[in-house]
Coordinates of C-alpha atoms (C1' of nucleotides) in Angstrom, one line a residue:
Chain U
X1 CA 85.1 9.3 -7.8
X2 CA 81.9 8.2 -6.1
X3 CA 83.8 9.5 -2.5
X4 CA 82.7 7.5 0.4
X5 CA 83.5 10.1 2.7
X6 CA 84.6 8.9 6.6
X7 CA 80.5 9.1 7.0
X8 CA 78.9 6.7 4.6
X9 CA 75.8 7.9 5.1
X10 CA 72.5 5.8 5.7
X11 CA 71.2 4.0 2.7
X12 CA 67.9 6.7 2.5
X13 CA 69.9 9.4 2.6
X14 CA 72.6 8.1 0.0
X15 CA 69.4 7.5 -2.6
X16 CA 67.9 11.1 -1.9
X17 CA 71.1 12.5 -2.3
X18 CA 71.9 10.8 -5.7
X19 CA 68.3 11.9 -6.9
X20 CA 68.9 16.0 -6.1
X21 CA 72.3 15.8 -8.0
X22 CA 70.6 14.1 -10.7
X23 CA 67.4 16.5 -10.8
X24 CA 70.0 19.3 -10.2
X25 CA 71.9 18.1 -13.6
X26 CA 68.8 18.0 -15.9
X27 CA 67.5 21.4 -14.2
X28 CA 71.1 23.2 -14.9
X29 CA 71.0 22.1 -18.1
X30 CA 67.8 22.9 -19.3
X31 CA 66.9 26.2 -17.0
X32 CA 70.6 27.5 -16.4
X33 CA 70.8 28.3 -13.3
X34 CA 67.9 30.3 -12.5
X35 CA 66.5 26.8 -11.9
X36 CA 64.3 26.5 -8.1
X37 CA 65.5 25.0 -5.7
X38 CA 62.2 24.1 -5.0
X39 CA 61.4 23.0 -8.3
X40 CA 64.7 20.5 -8.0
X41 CA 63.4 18.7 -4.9
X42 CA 60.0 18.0 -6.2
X43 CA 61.6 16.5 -9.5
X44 CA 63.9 15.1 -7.2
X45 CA 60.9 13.3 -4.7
X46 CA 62.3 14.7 -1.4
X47 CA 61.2 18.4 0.4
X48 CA 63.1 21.1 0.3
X49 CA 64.2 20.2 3.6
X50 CA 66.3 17.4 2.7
X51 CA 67.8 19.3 -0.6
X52 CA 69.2 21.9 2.0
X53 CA 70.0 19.5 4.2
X54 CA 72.5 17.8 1.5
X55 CA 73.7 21.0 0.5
X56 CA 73.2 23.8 2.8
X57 CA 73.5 26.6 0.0
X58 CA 72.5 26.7 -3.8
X59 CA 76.6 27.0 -4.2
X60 CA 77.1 24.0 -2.8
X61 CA 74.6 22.1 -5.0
X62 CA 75.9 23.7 -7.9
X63 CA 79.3 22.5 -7.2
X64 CA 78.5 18.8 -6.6
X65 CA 76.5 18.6 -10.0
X66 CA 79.0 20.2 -11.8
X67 CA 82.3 18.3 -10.1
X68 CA 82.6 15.7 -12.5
X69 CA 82.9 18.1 -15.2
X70 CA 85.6 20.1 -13.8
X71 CA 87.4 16.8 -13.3
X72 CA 87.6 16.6 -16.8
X73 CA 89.0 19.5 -17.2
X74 CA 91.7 19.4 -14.5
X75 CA 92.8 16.1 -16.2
X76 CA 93.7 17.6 -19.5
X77 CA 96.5 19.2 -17.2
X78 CA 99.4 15.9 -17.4
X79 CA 98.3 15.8 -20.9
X80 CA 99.0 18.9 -21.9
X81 CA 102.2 19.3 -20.1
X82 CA 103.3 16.4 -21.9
X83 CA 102.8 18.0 -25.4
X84 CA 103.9 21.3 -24.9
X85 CA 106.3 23.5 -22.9
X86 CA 105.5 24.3 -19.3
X87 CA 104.8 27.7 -19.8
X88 CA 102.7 26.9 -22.8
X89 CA 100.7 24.1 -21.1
X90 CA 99.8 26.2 -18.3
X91 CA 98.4 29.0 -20.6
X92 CA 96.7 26.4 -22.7
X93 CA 95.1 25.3 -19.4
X94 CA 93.8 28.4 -18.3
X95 CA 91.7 28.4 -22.1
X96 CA 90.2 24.9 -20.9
X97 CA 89.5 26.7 -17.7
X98 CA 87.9 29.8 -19.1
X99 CA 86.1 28.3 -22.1
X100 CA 84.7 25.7 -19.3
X101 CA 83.2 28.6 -17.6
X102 CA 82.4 30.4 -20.7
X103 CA 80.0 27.7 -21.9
X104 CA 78.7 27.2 -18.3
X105 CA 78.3 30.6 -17.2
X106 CA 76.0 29.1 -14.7
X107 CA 79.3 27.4 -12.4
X108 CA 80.6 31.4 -12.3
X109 CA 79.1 32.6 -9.4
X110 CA 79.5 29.0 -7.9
X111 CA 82.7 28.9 -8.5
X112 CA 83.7 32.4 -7.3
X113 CA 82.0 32.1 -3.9
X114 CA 84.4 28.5 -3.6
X115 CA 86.6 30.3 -4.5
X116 CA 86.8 33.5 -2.3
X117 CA 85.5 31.0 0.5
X118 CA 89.4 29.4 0.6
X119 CA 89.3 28.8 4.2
X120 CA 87.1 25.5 3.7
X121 CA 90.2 23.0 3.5
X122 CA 87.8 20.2 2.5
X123 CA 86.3 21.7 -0.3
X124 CA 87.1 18.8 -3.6
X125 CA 87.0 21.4 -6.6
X126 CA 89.3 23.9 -5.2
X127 CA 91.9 21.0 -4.3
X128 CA 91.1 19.4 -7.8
X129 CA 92.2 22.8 -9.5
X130 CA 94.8 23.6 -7.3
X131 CA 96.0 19.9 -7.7
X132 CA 96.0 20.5 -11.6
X133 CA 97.5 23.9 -11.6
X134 CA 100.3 22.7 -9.5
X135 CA 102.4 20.4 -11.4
X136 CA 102.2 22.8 -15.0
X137 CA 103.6 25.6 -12.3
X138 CA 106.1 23.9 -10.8
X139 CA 107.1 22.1 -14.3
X140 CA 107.8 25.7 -15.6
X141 CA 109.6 26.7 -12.3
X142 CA 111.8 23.9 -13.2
X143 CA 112.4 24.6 -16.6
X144 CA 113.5 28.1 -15.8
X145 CA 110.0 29.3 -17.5
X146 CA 108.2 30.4 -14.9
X147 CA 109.1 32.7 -11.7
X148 CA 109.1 30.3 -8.6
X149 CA 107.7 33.0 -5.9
X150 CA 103.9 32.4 -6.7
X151 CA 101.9 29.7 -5.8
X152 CA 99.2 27.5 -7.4
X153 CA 96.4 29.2 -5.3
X154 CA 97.8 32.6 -6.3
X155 CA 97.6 31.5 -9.7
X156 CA 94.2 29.8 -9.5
X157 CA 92.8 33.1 -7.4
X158 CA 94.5 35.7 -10.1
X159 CA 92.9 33.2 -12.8
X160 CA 89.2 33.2 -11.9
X161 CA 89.2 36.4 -11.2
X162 CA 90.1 37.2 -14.6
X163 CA 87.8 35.1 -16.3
X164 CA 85.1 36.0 -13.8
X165 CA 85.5 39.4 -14.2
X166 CA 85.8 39.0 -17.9
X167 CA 82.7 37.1 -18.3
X168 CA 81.6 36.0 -21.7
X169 CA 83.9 38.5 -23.6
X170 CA 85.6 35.4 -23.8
X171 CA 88.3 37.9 -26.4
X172 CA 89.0 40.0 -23.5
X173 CA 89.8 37.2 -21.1
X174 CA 92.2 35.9 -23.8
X175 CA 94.1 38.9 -23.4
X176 CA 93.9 39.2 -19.8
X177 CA 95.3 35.7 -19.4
X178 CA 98.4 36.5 -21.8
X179 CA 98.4 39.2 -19.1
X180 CA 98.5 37.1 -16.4
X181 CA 101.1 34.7 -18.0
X182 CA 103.5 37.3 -19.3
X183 CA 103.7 38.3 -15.0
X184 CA 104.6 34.4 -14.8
X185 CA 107.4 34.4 -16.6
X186 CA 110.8 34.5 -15.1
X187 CA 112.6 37.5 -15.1
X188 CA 115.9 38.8 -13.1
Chain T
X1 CA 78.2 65.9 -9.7
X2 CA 74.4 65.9 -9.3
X3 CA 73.9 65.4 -12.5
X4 CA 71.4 67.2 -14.2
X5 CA 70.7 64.1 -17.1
X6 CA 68.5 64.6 -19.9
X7 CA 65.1 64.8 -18.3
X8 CA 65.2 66.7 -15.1
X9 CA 62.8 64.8 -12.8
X10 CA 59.4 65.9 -11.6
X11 CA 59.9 67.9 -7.9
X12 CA 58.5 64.9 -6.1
X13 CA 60.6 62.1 -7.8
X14 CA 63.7 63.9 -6.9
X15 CA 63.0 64.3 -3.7
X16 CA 61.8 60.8 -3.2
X17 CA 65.0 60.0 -5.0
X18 CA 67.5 62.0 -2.8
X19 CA 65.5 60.0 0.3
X20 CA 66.0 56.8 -0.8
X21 CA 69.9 57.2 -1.6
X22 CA 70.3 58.7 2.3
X23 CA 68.3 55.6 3.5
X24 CA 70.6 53.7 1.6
X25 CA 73.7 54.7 2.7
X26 CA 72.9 55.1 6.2
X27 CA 71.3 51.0 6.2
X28 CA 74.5 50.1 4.2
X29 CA 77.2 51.9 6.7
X30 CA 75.3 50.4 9.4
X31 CA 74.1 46.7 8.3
X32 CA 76.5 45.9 5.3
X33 CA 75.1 44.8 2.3
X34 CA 72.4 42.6 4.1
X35 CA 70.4 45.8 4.6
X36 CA 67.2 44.5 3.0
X37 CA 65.4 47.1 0.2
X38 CA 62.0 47.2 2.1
X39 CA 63.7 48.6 4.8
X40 CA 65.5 51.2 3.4
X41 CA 62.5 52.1 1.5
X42 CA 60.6 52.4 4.9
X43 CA 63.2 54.3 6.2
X44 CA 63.2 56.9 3.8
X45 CA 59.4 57.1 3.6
X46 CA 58.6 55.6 0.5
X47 CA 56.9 52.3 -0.9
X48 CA 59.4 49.5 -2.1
X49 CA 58.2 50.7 -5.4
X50 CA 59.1 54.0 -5.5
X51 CA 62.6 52.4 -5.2
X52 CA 62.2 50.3 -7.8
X53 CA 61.4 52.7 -10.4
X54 CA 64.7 54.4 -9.3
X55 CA 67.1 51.6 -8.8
X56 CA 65.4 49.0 -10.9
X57 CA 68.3 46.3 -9.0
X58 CA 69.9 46.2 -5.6
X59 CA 73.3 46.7 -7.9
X60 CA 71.9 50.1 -8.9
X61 CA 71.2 51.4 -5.8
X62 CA 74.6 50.4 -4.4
X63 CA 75.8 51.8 -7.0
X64 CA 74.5 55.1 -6.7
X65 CA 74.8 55.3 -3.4
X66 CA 78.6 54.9 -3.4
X67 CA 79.6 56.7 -6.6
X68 CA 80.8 59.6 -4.4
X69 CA 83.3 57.5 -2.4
X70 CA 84.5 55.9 -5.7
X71 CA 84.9 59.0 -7.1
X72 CA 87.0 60.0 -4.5
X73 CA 89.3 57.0 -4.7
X74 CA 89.5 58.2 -8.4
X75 CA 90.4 61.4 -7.7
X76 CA 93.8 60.5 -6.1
X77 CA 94.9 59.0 -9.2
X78 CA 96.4 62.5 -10.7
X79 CA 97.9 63.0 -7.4
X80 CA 100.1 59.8 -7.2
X81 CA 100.8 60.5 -10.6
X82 CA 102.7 63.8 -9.6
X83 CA 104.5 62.2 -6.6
X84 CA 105.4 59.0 -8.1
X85 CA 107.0 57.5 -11.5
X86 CA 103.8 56.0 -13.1
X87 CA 104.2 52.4 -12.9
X88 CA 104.5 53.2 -9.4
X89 CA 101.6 55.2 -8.9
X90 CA 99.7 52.8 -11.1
X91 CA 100.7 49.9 -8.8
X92 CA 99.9 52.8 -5.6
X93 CA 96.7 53.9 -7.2
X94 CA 95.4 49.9 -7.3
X95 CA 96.3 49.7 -3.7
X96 CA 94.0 52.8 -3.1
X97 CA 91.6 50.5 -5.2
X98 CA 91.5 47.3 -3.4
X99 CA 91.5 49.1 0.0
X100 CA 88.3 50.8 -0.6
X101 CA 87.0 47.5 -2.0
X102 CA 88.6 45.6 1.2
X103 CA 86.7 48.2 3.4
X104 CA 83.4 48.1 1.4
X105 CA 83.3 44.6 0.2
X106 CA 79.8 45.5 0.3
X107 CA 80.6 47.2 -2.8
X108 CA 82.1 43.8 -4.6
X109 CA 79.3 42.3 -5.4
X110 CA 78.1 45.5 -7.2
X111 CA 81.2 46.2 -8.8
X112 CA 81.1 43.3 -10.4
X113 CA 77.9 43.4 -12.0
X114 CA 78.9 46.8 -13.0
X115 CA 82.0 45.9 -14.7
X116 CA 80.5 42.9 -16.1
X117 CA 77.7 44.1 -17.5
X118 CA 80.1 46.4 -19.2
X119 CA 78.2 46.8 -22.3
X120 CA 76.3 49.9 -20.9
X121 CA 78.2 53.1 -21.9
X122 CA 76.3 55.1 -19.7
X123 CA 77.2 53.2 -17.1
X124 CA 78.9 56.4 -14.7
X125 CA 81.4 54.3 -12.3
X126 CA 82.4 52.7 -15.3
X127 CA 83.5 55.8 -17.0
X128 CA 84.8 57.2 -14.2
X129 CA 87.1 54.3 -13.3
X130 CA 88.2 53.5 -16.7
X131 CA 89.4 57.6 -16.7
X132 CA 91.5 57.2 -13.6
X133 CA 93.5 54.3 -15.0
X134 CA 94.1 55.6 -18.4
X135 CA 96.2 58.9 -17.3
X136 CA 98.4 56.3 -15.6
X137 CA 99.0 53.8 -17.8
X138 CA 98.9 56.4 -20.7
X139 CA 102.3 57.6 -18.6
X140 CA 103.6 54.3 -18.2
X141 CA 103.7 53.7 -21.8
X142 CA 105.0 57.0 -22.2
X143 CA 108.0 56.9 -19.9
X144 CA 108.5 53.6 -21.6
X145 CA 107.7 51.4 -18.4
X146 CA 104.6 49.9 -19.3
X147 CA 103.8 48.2 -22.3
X148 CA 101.3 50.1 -24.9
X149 CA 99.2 47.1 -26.2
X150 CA 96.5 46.7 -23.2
X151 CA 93.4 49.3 -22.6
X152 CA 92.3 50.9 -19.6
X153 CA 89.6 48.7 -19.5
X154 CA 91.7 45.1 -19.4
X155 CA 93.6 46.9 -17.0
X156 CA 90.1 47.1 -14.9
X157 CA 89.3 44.3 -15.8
X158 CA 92.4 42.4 -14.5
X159 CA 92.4 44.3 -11.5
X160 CA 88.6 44.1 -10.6
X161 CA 88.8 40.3 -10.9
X162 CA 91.8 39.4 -8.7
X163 CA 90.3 42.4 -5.7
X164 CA 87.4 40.4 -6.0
X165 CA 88.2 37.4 -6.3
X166 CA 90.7 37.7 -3.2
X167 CA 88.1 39.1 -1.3
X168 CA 89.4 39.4 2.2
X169 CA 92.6 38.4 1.8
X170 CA 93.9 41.6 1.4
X171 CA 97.7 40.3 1.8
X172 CA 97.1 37.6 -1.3
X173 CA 95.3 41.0 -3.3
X174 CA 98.4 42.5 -3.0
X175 CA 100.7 39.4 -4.2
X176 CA 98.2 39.4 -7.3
X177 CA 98.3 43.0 -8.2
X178 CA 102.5 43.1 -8.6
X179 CA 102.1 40.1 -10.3
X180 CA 99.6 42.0 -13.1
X181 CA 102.0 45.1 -12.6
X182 CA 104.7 42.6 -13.5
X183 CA 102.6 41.9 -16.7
X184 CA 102.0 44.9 -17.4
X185 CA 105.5 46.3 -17.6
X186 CA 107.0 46.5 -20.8
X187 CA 109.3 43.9 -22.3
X188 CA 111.3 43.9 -25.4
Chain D
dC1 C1' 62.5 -10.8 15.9
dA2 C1' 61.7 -6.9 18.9
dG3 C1' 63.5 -2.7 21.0
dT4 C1' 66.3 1.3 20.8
dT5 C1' 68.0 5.4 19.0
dA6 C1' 70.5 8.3 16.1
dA7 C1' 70.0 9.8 11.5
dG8 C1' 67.1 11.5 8.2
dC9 C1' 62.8 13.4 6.3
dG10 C1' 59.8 17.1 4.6
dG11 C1' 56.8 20.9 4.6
dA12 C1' 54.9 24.8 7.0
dG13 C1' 56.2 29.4 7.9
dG14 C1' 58.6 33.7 7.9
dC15 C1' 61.2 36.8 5.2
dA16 C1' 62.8 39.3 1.2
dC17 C1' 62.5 40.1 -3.6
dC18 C1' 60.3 42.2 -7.4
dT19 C1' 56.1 43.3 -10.4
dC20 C1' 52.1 45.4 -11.5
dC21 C1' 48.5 48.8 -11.8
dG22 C1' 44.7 51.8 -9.8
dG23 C1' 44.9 56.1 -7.6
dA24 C1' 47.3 60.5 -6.7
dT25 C1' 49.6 64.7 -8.3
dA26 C1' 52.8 68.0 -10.5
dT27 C1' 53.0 70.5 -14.6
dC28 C1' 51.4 73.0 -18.3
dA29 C1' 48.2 75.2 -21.6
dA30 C1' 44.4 78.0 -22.1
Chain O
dT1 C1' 42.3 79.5 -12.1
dT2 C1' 41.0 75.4 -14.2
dG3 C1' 41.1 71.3 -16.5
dA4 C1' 43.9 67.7 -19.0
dT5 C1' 47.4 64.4 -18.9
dA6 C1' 51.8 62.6 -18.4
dT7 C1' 54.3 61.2 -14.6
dC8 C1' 54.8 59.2 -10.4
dC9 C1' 53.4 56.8 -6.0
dG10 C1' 52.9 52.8 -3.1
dG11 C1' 51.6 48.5 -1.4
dA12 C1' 49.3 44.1 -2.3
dG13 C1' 50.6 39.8 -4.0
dG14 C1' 53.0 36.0 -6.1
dT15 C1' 57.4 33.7 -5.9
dG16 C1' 61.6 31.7 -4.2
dC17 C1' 64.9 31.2 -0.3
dC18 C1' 66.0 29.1 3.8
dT19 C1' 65.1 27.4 8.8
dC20 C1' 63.1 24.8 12.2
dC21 C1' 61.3 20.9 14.5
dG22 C1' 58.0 17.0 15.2
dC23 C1' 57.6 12.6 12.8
dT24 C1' 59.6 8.5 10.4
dT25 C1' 62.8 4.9 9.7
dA26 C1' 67.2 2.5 8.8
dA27 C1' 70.6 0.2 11.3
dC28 C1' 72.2 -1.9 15.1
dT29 C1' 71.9 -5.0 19.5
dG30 C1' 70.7 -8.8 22.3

DNA sequence: CAGTTAAGCGGAGGCACCTCCGGATATCAA
DNA sequence: TTGATATCCGGAGGTGCCTCCGCTTAACTG
């Protein structure tokens, strides 16, 4: 989980890097995300310079400190799938999802900009959600629960913008995710 | 349209008012959304605080600038209502809906603060979008092709998040709205 | 161990955002 | 017409974002 990427970078770098994600996480978590960038480096020991140089936009930092987390959620996908039918587990899913960004409202905007950026093949959390939508989809396909013409990214894109747009009328999501599910389903 | 509001403004804050929307719309038709608020208050021969009394956010003043457009995209509604059965001109009308977001996706950003911040009733776009999809979907339900248990405003809602979240991908948009039609059409 | 060099560092600087408040002025009452 | 005053104006200033580039140093070589 610790990736070491085809660069392993140079043993400086890998400590000031370590030390903005870690500053990052305690500034999320106590200032939301309103937290400086500025104000991370410092509590991080490195100028601003090498925060940006690590990650080139406040998105970007955002989505490293919070990646662990959404690996969490992603794995409750098998387990789910394993308790209930397809088309349940995937809906059951999408509440991890949305109550994930419910309670950190601060990943939103991260997570929609990774989102809508798509084209970045490399990005981890968008093939960690695709990867974790995938197999509940194609589980339903299978079981005849599910429509077979949409795929995962359709799913993920139709899903975030939901519970983006929804925001914390977490009620309304709810609904709008029934929504999205009952458009799922097979039909003739 | 001008609307007249409670408190007609003094001569010169109208004025002032009226310059800064031109300003606006001319920066934003010619430098997108990056068109930076000192400049268009510069342009239109005023301090930057002027236009912050009027448009306390950057939201606001995109806002206001393109409510006429919008309301022009809302205006067609009726029409496609008389040419089309209504789950057809819904699903036509959201087309009309995602276009003019696809064009402006300077607009996005702004929508979405408007539709998330949601709670303020006077909120004009608001009111006037949630009134262009109730006619249709009130004729769905009533020709018995759409189902009656979801508002105008999920229906927003839904459809906000997946234009948005899409963004330029206007082909996947348009995968993601017949899936929500597909929800949204009634089942036994 | 000393030399080389590519990688990394960091903060000064320029730009935009937004707030705040002393001065200006439209409006109204007399 | 002449104050009185509520309303409005506008830009200086404090803050954060992000870029750029000269200096530093880890890592590798002989």
């Amino acid at each position: 989980m610790t990736e070491p990427k085809a660069k392993p970078l140079r043993a400086d770098a890998q400590r000031n890097r370590d030390q903005v994600l870690a500053a990052a996480a305690r500034a999320f978590a106590k200032c939301g995300l309103e937290a400086t960038l500025e104000g991370i480096a410092k509590d991080a020991g490195v100028g601003i310079g090498t925060l940006y140089r690590h990650f080139p936009t406040r998105e970007a930092l955002i989505e490293a400190a919070y990646r662990k987390e959404l690996a969490t959620v992603c794995e409750a996908a098998p387990e789910l799938l394993d308790k209930l039918p397809p088309a349940e587990a995937l809906r059951a899913w999408m509440d991890r999802f949305a109550d994930y960004l419910h309670t950190k409202m601060g990943m939103a905007d991260a997570l929609r900009a990774i989102i809508a950026a798509g084209a970045n093949p490399y990005d981890h959390s968008l093939e960690l959600l695709v990867g974790a939508i995938e197999p509940l989809l194609a589980a339903g396909v299978a079981s005849g629960e599910l429509r077979s013409d949409i795929s995962a990214d359709d799913v993920l894109m139709s899903l975030s913008g939901v519970a983006l747009a929804a925001g914390d009328r977490r009620d309304q999501a709810g609904r709008l995710l029934d929504l999205l599910l009952d458009g799922l389903r097979y039909r003739a």
